[in-house]
PDB file of C-alpha atoms in Angstrom:
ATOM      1  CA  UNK O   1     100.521  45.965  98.376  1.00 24.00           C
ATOM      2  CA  UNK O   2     102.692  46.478  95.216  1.00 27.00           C
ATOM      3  CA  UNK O   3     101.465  45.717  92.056  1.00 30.00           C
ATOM      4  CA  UNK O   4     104.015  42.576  91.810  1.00 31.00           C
ATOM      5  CA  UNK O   5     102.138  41.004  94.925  1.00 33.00           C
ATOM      6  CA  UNK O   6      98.986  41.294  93.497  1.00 33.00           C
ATOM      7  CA  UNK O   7      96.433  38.262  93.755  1.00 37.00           C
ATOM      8  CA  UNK O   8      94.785  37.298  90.244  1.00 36.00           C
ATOM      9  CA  UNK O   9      91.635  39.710  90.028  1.00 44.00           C
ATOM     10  CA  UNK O  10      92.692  42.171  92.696  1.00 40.00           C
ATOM     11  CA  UNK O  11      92.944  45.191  90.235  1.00 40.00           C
ATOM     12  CA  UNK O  12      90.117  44.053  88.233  1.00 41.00           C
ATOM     13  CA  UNK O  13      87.916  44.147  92.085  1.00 41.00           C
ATOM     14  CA  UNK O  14      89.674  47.875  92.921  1.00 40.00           C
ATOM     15  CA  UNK O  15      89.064  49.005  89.474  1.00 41.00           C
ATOM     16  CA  UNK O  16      85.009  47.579  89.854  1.00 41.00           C
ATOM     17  CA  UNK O  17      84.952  49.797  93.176  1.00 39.00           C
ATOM     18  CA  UNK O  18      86.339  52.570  91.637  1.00 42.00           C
ATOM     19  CA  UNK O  19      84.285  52.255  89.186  1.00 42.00           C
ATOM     20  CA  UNK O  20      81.369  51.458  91.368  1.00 39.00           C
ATOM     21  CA  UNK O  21      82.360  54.857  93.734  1.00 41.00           C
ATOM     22  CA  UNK O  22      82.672  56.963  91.148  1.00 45.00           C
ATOM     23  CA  UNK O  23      78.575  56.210  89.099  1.00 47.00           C
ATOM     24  CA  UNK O  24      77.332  56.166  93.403  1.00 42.00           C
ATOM     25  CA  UNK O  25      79.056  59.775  93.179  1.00 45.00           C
ATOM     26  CA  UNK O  26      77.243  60.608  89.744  1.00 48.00           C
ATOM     27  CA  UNK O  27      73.960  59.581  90.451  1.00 42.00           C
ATOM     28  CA  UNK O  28      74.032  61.647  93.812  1.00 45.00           C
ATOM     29  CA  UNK O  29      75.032  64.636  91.615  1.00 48.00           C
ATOM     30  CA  UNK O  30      71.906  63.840  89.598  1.00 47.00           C
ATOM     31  CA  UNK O  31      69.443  63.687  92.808  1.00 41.00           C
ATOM     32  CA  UNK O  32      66.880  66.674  93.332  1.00 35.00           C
ATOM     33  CA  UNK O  33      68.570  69.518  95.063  1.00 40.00           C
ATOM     34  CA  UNK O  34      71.745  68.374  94.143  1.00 43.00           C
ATOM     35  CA  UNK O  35      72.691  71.146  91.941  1.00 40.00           C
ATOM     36  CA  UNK O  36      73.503  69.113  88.739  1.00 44.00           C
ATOM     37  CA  UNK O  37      72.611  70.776  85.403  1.00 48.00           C
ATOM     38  CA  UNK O  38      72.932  73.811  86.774  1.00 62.00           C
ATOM     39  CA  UNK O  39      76.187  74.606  85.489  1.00 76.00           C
ATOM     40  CA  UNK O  40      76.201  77.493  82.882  1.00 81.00           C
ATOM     41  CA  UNK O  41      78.050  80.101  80.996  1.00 88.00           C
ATOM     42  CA  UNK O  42      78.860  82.943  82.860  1.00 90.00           C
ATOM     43  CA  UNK O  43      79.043  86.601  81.800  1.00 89.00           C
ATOM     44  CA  UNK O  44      81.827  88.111  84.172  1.00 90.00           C
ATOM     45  CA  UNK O  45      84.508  90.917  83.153  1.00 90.00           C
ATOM     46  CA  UNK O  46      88.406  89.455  82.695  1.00 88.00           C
ATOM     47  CA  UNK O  47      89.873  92.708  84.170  1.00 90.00           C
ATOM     48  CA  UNK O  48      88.154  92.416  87.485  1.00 93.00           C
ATOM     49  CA  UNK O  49      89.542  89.889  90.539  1.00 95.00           C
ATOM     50  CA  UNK O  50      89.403  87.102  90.722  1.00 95.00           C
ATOM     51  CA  UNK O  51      89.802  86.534  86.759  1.00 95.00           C
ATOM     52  CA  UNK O  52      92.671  88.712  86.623  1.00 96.00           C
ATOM     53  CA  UNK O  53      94.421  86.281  88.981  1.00 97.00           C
ATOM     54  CA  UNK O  54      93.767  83.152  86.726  1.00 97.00           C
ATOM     55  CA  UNK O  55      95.778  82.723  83.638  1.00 96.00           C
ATOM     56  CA  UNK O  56      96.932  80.940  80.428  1.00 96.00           C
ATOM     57  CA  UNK O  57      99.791  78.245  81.131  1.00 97.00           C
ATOM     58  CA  UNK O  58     102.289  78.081  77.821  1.00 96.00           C
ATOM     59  CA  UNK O  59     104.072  75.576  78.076  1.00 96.00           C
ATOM     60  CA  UNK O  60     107.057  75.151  75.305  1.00 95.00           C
ATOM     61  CA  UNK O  61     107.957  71.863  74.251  1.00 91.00           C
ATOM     62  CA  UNK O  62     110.679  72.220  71.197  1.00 86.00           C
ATOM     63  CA  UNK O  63     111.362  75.095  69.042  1.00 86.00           C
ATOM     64  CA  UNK O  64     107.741  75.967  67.689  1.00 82.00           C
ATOM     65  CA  UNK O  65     105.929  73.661  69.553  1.00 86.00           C
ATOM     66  CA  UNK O  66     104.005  74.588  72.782  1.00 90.00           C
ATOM     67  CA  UNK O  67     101.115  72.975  74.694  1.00 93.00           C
ATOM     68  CA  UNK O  68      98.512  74.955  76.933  1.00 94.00           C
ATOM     69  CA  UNK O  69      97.055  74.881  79.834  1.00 95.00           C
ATOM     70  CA  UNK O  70      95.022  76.854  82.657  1.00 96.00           C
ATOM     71  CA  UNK O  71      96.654  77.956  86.002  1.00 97.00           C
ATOM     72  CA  UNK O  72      95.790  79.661  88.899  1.00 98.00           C
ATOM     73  CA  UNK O  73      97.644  82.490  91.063  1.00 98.00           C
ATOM     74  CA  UNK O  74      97.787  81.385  94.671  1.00 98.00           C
ATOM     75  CA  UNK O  75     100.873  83.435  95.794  1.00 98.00           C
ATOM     76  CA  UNK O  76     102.911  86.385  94.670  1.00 97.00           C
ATOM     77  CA  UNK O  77     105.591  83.774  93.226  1.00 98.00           C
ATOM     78  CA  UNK O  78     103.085  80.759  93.133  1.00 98.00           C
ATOM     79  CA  UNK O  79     100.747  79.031  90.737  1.00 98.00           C
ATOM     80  CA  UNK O  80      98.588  76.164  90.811  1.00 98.00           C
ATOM     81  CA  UNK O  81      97.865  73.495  87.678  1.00 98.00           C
ATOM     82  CA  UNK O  82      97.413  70.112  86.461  1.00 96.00           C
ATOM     83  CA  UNK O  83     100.442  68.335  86.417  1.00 95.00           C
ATOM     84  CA  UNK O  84     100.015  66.178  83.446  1.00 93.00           C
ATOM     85  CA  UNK O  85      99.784  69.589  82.042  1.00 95.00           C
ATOM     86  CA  UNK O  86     103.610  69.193  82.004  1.00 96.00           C
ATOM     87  CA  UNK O  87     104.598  66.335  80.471  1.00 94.00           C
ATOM     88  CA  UNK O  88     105.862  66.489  77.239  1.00 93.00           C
ATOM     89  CA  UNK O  89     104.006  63.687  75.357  1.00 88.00           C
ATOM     90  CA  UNK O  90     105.983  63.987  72.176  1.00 87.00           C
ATOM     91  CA  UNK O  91     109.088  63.369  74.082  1.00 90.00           C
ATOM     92  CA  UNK O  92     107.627  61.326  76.762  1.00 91.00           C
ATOM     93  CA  UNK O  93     109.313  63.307  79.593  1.00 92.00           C
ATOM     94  CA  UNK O  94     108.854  65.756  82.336  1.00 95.00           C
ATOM     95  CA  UNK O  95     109.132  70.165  80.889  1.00 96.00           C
ATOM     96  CA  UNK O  96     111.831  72.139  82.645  1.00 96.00           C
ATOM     97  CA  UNK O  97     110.578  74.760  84.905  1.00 97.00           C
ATOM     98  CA  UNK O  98     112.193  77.167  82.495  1.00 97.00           C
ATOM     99  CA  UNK O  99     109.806  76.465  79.709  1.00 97.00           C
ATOM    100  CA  UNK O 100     106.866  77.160  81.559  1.00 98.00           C
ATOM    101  CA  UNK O 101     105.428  80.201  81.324  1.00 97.00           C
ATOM    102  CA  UNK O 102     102.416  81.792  83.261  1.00 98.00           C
ATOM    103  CA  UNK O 103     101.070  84.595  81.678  1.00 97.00           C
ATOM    104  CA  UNK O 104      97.842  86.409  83.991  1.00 96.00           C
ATOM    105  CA  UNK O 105      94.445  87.346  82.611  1.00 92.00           C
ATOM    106  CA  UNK O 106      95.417  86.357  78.620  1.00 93.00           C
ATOM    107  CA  UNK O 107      93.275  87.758  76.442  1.00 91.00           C
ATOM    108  CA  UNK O 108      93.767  88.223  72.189  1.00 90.00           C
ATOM    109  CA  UNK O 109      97.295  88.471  72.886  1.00 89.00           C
ATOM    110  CA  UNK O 110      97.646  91.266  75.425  1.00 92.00           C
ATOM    111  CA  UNK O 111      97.982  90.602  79.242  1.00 94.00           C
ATOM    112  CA  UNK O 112      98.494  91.662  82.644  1.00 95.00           C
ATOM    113  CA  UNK O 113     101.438  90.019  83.671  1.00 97.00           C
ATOM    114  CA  UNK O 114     103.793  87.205  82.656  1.00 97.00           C
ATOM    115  CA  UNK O 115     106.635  84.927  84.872  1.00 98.00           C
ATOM    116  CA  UNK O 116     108.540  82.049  83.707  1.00 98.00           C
ATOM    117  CA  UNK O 117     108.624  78.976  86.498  1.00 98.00           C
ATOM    118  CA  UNK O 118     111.723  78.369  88.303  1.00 97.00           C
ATOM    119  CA  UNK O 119     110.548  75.116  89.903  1.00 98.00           C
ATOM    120  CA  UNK O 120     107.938  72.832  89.568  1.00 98.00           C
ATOM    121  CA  UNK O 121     106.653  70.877  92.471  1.00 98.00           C
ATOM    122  CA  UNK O 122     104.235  67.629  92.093  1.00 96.00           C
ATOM    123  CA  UNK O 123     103.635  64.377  93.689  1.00 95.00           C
ATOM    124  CA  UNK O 124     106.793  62.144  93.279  1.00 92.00           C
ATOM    125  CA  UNK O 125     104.780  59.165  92.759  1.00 90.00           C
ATOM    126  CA  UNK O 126     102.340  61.029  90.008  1.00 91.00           C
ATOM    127  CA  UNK O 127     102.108  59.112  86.196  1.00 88.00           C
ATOM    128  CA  UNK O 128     101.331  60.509  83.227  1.00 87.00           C
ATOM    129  CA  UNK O 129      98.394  58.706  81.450  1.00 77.00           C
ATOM    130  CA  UNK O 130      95.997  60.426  79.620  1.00 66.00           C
ATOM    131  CA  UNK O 131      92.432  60.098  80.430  1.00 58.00           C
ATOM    132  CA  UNK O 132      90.399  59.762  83.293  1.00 56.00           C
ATOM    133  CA  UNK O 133      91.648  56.131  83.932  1.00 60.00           C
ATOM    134  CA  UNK O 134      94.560  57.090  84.604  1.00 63.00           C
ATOM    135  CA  UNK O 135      95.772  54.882  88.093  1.00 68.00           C
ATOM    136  CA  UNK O 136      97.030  58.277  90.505  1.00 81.00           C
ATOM    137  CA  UNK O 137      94.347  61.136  89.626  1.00 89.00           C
ATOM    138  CA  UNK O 138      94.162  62.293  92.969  1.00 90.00           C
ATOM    139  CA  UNK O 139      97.736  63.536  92.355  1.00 93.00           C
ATOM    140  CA  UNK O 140      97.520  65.420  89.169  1.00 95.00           C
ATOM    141  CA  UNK O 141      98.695  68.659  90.942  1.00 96.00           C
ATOM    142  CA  UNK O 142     101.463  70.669  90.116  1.00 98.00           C
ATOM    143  CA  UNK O 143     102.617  73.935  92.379  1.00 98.00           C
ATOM    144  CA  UNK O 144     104.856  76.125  90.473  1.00 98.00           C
ATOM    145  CA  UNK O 145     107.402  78.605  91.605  1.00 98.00           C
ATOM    146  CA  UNK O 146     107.333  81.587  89.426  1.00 98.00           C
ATOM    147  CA  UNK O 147     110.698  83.314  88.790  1.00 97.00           C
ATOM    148  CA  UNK O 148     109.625  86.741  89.549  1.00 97.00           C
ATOM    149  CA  UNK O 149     106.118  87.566  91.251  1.00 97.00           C
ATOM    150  CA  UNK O 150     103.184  88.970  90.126  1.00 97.00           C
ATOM    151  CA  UNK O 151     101.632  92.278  91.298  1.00 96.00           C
ATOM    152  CA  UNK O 152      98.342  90.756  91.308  1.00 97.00           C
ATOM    153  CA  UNK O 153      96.264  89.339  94.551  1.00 97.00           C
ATOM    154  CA  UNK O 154      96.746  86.043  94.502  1.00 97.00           C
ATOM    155  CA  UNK O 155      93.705  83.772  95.560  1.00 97.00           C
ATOM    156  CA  UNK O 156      93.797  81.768  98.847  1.00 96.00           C
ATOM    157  CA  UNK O 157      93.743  77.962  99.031  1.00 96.00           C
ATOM    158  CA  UNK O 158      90.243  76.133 101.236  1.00 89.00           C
ATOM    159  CA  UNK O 159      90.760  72.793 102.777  1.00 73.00           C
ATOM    160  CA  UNK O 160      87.714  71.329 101.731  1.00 58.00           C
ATOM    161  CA  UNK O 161      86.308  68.756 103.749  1.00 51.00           C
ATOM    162  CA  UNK O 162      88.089  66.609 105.376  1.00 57.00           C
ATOM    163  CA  UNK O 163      86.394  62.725 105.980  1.00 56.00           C
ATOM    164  CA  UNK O 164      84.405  63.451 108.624  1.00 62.00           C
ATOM    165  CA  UNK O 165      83.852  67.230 107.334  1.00 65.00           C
ATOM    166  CA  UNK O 166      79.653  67.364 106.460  1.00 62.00           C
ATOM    167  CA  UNK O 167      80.581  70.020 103.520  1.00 69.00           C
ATOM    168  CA  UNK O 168      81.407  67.122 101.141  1.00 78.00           C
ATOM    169  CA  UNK O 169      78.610  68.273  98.961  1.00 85.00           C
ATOM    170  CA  UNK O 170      79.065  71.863  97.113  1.00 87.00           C
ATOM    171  CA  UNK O 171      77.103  74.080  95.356  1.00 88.00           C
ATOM    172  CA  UNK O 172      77.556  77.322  93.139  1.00 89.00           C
ATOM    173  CA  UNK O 173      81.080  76.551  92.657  1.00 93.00           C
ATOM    174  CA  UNK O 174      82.651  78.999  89.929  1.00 94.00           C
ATOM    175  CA  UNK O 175      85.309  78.217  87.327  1.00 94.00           C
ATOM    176  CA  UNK O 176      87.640  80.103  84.358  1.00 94.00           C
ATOM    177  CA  UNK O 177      90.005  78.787  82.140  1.00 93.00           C
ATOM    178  CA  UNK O 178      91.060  78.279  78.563  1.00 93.00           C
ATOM    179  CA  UNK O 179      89.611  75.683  76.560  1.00 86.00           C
ATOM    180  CA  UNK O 180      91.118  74.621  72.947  1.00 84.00           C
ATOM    181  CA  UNK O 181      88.306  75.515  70.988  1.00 80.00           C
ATOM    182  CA  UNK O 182      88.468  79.292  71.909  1.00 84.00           C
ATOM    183  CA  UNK O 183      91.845  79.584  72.957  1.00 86.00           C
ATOM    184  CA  UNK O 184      92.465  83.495  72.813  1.00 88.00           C
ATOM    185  CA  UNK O 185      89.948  84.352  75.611  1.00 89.00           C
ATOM    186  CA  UNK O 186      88.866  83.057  79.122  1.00 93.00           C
ATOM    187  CA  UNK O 187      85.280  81.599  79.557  1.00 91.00           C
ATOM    188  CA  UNK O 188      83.674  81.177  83.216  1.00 91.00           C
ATOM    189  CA  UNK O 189      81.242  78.924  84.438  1.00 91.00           C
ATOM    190  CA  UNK O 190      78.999  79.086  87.474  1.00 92.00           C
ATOM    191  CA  UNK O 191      76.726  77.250  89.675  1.00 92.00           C
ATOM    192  CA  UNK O 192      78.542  73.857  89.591  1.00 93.00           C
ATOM    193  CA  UNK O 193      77.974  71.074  91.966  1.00 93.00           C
ATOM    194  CA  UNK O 194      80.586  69.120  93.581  1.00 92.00           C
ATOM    195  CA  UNK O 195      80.952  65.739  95.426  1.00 92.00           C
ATOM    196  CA  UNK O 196      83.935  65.231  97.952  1.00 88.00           C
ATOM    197  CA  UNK O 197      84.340  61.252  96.732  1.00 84.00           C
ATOM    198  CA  UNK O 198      87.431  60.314 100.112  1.00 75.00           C
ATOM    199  CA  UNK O 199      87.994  56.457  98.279  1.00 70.00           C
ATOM    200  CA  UNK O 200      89.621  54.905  96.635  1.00 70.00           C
ATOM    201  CA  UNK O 201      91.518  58.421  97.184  1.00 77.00           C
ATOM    202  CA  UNK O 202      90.792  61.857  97.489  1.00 82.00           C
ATOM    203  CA  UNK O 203      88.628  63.578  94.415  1.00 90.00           C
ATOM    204  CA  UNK O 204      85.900  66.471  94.059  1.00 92.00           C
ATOM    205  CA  UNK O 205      83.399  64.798  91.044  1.00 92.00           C
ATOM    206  CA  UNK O 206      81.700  67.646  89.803  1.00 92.00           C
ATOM    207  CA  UNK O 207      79.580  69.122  86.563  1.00 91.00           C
ATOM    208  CA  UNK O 208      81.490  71.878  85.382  1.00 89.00           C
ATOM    209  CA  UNK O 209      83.003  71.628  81.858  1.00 80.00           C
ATOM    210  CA  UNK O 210      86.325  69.787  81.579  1.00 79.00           C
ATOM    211  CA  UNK O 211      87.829  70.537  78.090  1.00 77.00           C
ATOM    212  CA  UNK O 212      91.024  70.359  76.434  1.00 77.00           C
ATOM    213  CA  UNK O 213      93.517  73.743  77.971  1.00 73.00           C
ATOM    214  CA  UNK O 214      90.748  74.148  80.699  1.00 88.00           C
ATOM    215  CA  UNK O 215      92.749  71.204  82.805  1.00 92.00           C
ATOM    216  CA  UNK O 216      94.620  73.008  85.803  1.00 94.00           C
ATOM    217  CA  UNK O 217      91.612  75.634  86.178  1.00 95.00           C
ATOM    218  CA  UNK O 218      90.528  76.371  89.599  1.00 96.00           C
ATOM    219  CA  UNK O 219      87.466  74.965  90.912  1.00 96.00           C
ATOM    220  CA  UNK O 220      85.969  78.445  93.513  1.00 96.00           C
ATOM    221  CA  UNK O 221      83.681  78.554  96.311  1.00 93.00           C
ATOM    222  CA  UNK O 222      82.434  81.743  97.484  1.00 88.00           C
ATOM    223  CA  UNK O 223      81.537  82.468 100.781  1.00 81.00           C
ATOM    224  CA  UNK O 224      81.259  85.874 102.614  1.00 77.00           C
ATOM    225  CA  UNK O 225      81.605  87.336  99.328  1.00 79.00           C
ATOM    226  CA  UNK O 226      85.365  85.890  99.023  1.00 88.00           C
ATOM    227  CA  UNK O 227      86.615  83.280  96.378  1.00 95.00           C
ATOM    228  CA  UNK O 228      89.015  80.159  97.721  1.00 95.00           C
ATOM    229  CA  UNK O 229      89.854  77.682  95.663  1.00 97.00           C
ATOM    230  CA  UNK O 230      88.970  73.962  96.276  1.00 94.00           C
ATOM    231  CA  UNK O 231      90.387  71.773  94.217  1.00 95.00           C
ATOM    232  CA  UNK O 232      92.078  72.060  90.590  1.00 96.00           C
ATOM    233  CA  UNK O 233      90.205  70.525  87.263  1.00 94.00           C
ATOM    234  CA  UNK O 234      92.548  67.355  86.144  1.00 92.00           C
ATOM    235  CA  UNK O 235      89.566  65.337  83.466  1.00 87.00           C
ATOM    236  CA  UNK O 236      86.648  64.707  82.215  1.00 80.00           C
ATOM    237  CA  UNK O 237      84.833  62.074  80.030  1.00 70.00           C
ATOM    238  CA  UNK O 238      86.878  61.248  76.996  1.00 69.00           C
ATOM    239  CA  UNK O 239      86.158  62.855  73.582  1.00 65.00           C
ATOM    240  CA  UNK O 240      83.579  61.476  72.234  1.00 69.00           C
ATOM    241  CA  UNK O 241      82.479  59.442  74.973  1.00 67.00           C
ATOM    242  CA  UNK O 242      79.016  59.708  76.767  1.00 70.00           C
ATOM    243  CA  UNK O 243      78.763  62.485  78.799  1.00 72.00           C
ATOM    244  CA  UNK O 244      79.885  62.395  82.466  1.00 77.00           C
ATOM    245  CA  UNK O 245      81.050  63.933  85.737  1.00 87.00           C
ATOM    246  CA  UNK O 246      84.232  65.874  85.858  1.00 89.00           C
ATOM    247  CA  UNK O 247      87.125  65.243  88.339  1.00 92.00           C
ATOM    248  CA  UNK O 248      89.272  67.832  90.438  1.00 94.00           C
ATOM    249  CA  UNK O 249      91.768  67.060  92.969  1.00 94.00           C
ATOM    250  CA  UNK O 250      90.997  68.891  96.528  1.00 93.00           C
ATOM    251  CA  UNK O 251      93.048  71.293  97.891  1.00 93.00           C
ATOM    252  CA  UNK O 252      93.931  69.405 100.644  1.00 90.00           C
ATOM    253  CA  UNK O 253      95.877  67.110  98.549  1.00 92.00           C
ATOM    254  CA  UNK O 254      98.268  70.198  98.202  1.00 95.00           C
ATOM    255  CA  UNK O 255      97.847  72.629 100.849  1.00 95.00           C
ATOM    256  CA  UNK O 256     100.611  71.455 103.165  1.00 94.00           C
ATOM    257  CA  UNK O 257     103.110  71.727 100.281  1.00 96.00           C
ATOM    258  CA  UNK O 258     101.846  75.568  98.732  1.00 97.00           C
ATOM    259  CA  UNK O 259     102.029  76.538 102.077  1.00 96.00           C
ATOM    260  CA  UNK O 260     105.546  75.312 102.928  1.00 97.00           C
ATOM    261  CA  UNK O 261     106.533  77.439  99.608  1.00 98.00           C
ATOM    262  CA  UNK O 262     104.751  80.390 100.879  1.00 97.00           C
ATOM    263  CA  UNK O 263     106.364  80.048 103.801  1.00 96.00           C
ATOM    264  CA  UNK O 264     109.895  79.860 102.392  1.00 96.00           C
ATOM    265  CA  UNK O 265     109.124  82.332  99.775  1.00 95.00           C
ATOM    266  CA  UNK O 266     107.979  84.792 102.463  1.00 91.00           C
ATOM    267  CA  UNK O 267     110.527  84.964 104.864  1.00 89.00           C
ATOM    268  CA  UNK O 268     113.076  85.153 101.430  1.00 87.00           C
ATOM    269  CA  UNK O 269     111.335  88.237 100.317  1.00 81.00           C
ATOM    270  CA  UNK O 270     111.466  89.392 104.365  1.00 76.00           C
ATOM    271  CA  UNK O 271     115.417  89.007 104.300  1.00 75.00           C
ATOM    272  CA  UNK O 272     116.001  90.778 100.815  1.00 71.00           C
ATOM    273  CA  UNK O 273     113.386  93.605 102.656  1.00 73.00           C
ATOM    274  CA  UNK O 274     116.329  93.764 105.715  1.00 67.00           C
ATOM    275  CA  UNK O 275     118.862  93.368 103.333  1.00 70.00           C
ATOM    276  CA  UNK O 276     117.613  96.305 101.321  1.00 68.00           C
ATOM    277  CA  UNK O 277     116.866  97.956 104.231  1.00 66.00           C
ATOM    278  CA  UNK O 278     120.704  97.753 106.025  1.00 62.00           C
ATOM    279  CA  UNK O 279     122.361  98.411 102.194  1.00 60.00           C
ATOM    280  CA  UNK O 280     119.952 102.030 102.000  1.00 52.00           C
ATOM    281  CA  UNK O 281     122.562 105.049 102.089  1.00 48.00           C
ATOM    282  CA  UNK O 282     120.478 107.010 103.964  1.00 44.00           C
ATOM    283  CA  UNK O 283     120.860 104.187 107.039  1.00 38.00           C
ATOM    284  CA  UNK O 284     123.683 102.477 106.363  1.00 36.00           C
ATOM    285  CA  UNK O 285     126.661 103.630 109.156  1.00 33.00           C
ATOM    286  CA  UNK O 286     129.838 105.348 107.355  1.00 27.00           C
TER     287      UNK O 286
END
């Protein structure tokens, strides 16, 4: 039903539920066994996967004016965000793909590895609003196509329960990122719980720490002593407001898309191999 058709009260009654869904969600993130509270600093070392395959997202928004955010590597050429990390507020409009720039395991101004985007891919229908009211946070994702790839393993994508999966509560979840207040270095967090909430729409509510620059951070499950991510950080409670749950959208919100890239963007590099391969001297007929 569009918004034009709507009967008097009908957002007020979805916005109630929502609201309704998400404190249900909260207060079973607050039950014994649960996990919530536990989430803590972490001491972990940058230069070591999987950090080194998380990085700062600069994104440039007029001549000496840039915005930040977290992203994640999820393919040579790929990297996963927030996609109101994006939008140009000032302006009110969508960044090129040009002026974003991933740089890999930041830290006091030296890195591994940096790639400027080439193209940005995000949910046609997705609004910027800021805040966790915003009407379409299940698709705050943004996949973006890196202009030349980076020689670091990428981390692999989990599709984390689906409605009738039993996994929709997690525990020890890990997560790294910048956050405004201590912008020149990564912090990590551990032992996070999270809550698959499937209505009104897709969302992982969980207690890691959701500050300013940390938005687009990975949300990681380990299991069998390998990291996959599960959903990407988009909020938490407004500043200054009482403190609540964060909210991440789940990977499989996404995966179908990163994985049509890395499908295109593999059998690309496989044809410049062949191409490379029939253009050699040492092979190529006289």
């Amino acid at each position: 039903m569009t918004r034009g058709h709507e009967r008097p009260g009908s957002r007020t009654r979805r916005t109630g539920a929502r609201v309704l869904a998400f404190a249900a969600l909260a207060l079973a993130l607050a039950a014994p066994g649960a996990g919530s509270a536990r989430a803590e600093e972490m001491a972990f070392d940058p230069a070591q996967w999987p950090f080194t395959a998380i990085g700062k997202l600069n994104v440039v928004t007029g001549p000496g004016s840039r915005q930040f955010c977290t992203a994640t590597l999820i393919g040579p050429r790929l990297a996963l965000t927030a996609a109101h990390c994006l939008w140009d507020k000032a302006r009110g409009r969508w960044v090129e793909p040009g002026s974003v720039h991933f740089v890999a395991g930041y830290a006091q101004g030296a890195y591994l590895a940096h790639a400027i985007g080439n193209a940005v891919h995000k949910p046609a229908d997705y609004a910027y609003a800021y805040g966790t009211s915003r009407p379409n946070m299940s698709g705050d994702w943004a996949l973006i196509e890196l202009a030349s790839p980076i020689p670091i393993k990428p981390l692999e994508l989990e599709h984390l329960a689906a409605p009738d999966d039993p996994r929709k509560l997690r525990l020890d979840i890990r997560r790294a990122g910048y956050r405004r207040t201590m912008s020149q270095t990564m912090s990590a967090q551990d032992k996070c719980a999270a809550r698959l909430a499937p209505d009104p729409a897709p969302l992982l509510i969980h207690d890691c720490r959701a500050i300013p620059g940390e938005s687009g951070s990975a949300l990681l499950q380990v299991e069998d002593g390998s990291p996959k991510v599960i959903g990407v950080l988009v909020a938490g409670p407004r500043p200054g407001a009482p403190p609540g749950p964060s909210f991440a959208v789940p990977t499989r919100a996404f995966l179908a898309a990163a994985e049509e890239i890395l499908k295109r963007q593999g059998a690309r590099d496989d044809a410049g191999r062949e191409a490379g391969k029939a253009g050699d001297p040492q092979t190529a007929l006289p």
